[in-house]
Short mmCIF file of C-alpha atoms in Angstrom, two decimals:
data_model
loop_
_atom_site.label_atom_id
_atom_site.label_comp_id
_atom_site.label_asym_id
_atom_site.label_seq_id
_atom_site.Cartn_x
_atom_site.Cartn_y
_atom_site.Cartn_z
CA UNK A 248 -39.35 -39.05 21.73
CA UNK A 249 -37.83 -36.87 19.00
CA UNK A 250 -36.81 -38.44 15.75
CA UNK A 251 -33.24 -37.83 14.66
CA UNK A 252 -33.08 -37.25 10.96
CA UNK A 253 -29.95 -38.09 9.06
CA UNK A 254 -28.98 -36.43 5.85
CA UNK A 255 -28.90 -38.65 2.83
CA UNK A 256 -25.68 -39.17 0.92
CA UNK A 257 -27.06 -37.02 -1.92
CA UNK A 258 -27.76 -34.15 0.50
CA UNK A 259 -24.25 -34.38 1.91
CA UNK A 260 -22.75 -34.39 -1.59
CA UNK A 261 -24.80 -31.34 -2.53
CA UNK A 262 -23.72 -29.48 0.61
CA UNK A 263 -20.07 -30.41 -0.03
CA UNK A 264 -20.42 -29.27 -3.64
CA UNK A 265 -21.74 -25.87 -2.54
CA UNK A 266 -18.97 -25.52 0.05
CA UNK A 267 -16.35 -26.37 -2.56
CA UNK A 268 -17.73 -23.87 -5.08
CA UNK A 269 -17.83 -21.17 -2.40
CA UNK A 270 -14.21 -21.79 -1.47
CA UNK A 271 -13.00 -21.92 -5.07
CA UNK A 272 -14.76 -18.64 -5.93
CA UNK A 273 -13.27 -17.03 -2.80
CA UNK A 274 -9.89 -18.33 -3.94
CA UNK A 275 -10.33 -16.76 -7.37
CA UNK A 276 -11.42 -13.46 -5.85
CA UNK A 277 -8.63 -13.27 -3.27
CA UNK A 278 -5.91 -14.16 -5.78
CA UNK A 279 -7.31 -11.52 -8.17
CA UNK A 280 -6.97 -8.89 -5.47
CA UNK A 281 -3.43 -10.09 -4.79
CA UNK A 282 -2.54 -9.76 -8.45
CA UNK A 283 -4.07 -6.28 -8.60
CA UNK A 284 -1.91 -5.26 -5.65
CA UNK A 285 1.16 -6.50 -7.52
CA UNK A 286 0.09 -4.40 -10.50
CA UNK A 287 -0.44 -1.30 -8.37
CA UNK A 288 2.88 -1.77 -6.57
CA UNK A 289 4.77 -1.82 -9.89
CA UNK A 290 7.26 -4.01 -8.07
CA UNK A 291 8.54 -1.09 -6.01
CA UNK A 292 6.15 -0.97 -3.03
CA UNK A 293 7.29 -3.85 -0.83
CA UNK A 294 4.23 -3.62 1.42
CA UNK A 295 1.80 -4.10 -1.50
CA UNK A 296 3.93 -6.87 -2.97
CA UNK A 297 3.97 -8.76 0.35
CA UNK A 298 0.29 -8.13 1.04
CA UNK A 299 -0.52 -9.42 -2.45
CA UNK A 300 1.60 -12.49 -1.73
CA UNK A 301 -0.24 -13.09 1.55
CA UNK A 302 -3.58 -12.86 -0.26
CA UNK A 303 -2.27 -15.25 -2.89
CA UNK A 304 -1.30 -17.74 -0.17
CA UNK A 305 -4.75 -17.45 1.41
CA UNK A 306 -6.27 -18.00 -2.04
CA UNK A 307 -4.19 -21.17 -2.42
CA UNK A 308 -5.35 -22.35 1.02
CA UNK A 309 -8.98 -21.77 0.02
CA UNK A 310 -8.32 -23.74 -3.16
CA UNK A 311 -6.93 -26.67 -1.17
CA UNK A 312 -10.00 -26.64 1.09
CA UNK A 313 -12.27 -26.54 -1.95
CA UNK A 314 -10.56 -29.60 -3.44
CA UNK A 315 -11.28 -31.47 -0.22
CA UNK A 316 -15.02 -31.05 -0.77
CA UNK A 317 -15.43 -31.10 -4.55
CA UNK A 318 -14.38 -32.60 -7.83
CA UNK A 319 -11.30 -31.29 -9.60
CA UNK A 320 -13.10 -31.45 -12.95
CA UNK A 321 -15.72 -29.01 -11.62
CA UNK A 322 -13.60 -26.76 -9.44
CA UNK A 323 -10.55 -26.12 -11.59
CA UNK A 324 -12.53 -24.60 -14.48
CA UNK A 325 -14.37 -22.35 -12.00
CA UNK A 326 -11.09 -20.62 -11.21
CA UNK A 327 -11.68 -18.78 -14.49
CA UNK A 328 -13.95 -16.56 -12.41
CA UNK A 329 -10.68 -14.87 -11.48
CA UNK A 330 -10.61 -13.38 -14.99
CA UNK A 331 -14.01 -11.82 -14.38
CA UNK A 332 -12.99 -10.51 -10.97
CA UNK A 333 -9.82 -9.04 -12.49
CA UNK A 334 -11.77 -7.17 -15.15
CA UNK A 335 -14.03 -5.59 -12.54
CA UNK A 336 -11.14 -4.82 -10.18
CA UNK A 337 -9.36 -3.16 -13.10
CA UNK A 338 -12.47 -1.17 -13.95
CA UNK A 339 -13.35 0.01 -10.43
CA UNK A 340 -9.88 0.51 -8.98
CA UNK A 341 -7.41 0.89 -11.86
CA UNK A 342 -9.48 3.00 -14.24
CA UNK A 343 -9.44 0.33 -16.96
CA UNK A 344 -12.17 0.07 -19.56
CA UNK A 345 -14.61 -2.77 -20.02
CA UNK A 346 -14.87 -3.09 -23.77
CA UNK A 347 -17.53 -4.97 -25.69
CA UNK A 348 -14.98 -7.73 -26.26
CA UNK A 349 -14.32 -8.03 -22.50
CA UNK A 350 -18.06 -7.98 -21.80
CA UNK A 351 -18.59 -10.82 -24.28
CA UNK A 352 -15.72 -12.71 -22.65
CA UNK A 353 -17.35 -12.25 -19.25
CA UNK A 354 -20.62 -13.61 -20.62
CA UNK A 355 -18.95 -16.66 -22.17
CA UNK A 356 -16.88 -17.42 -19.06
CA UNK A 357 -19.93 -16.98 -16.82
CA UNK A 358 -22.03 -19.27 -19.00
CA UNK A 359 -19.32 -21.94 -19.00
CA UNK A 360 -18.80 -21.69 -15.24
CA UNK A 361 -22.53 -22.02 -14.61
CA UNK A 362 -22.79 -25.03 -16.93
CA UNK A 363 -19.86 -26.75 -15.21
CA UNK A 364 -21.02 -25.88 -11.69
CA UNK A 365 -24.64 -26.91 -12.21
CA UNK A 366 -23.95 -30.16 -14.10
CA UNK A 367 -21.75 -31.76 -11.46
CA UNK A 368 -23.41 -35.17 -11.25
CA UNK A 369 -21.55 -36.61 -14.26
#
């Protein structure tokens, strides 16, 4: 007879936490792409404006799903990852520079996001 193992409440919370962080980071990334499309469109290319809007809506949906599985006090600050994504999107696709100041900002934001995401058992 096989034993059926059940996950403990702590394991379930940890899995939910990881799911929530994954969805919130996807939300930040998708909305950053949407915003970049708005920038590229310069408000004149209706296709890019609408595609950016669709991505923004999907990003909002991912955010809602994330909030189902995680704590607002952890997830909301992690949306700042969108700033990091935007800097790299600007660099790779819009020919923008990453200055020392931006690099330091990325480091500070990353450190803060890691500290918030790791210390979630408050």
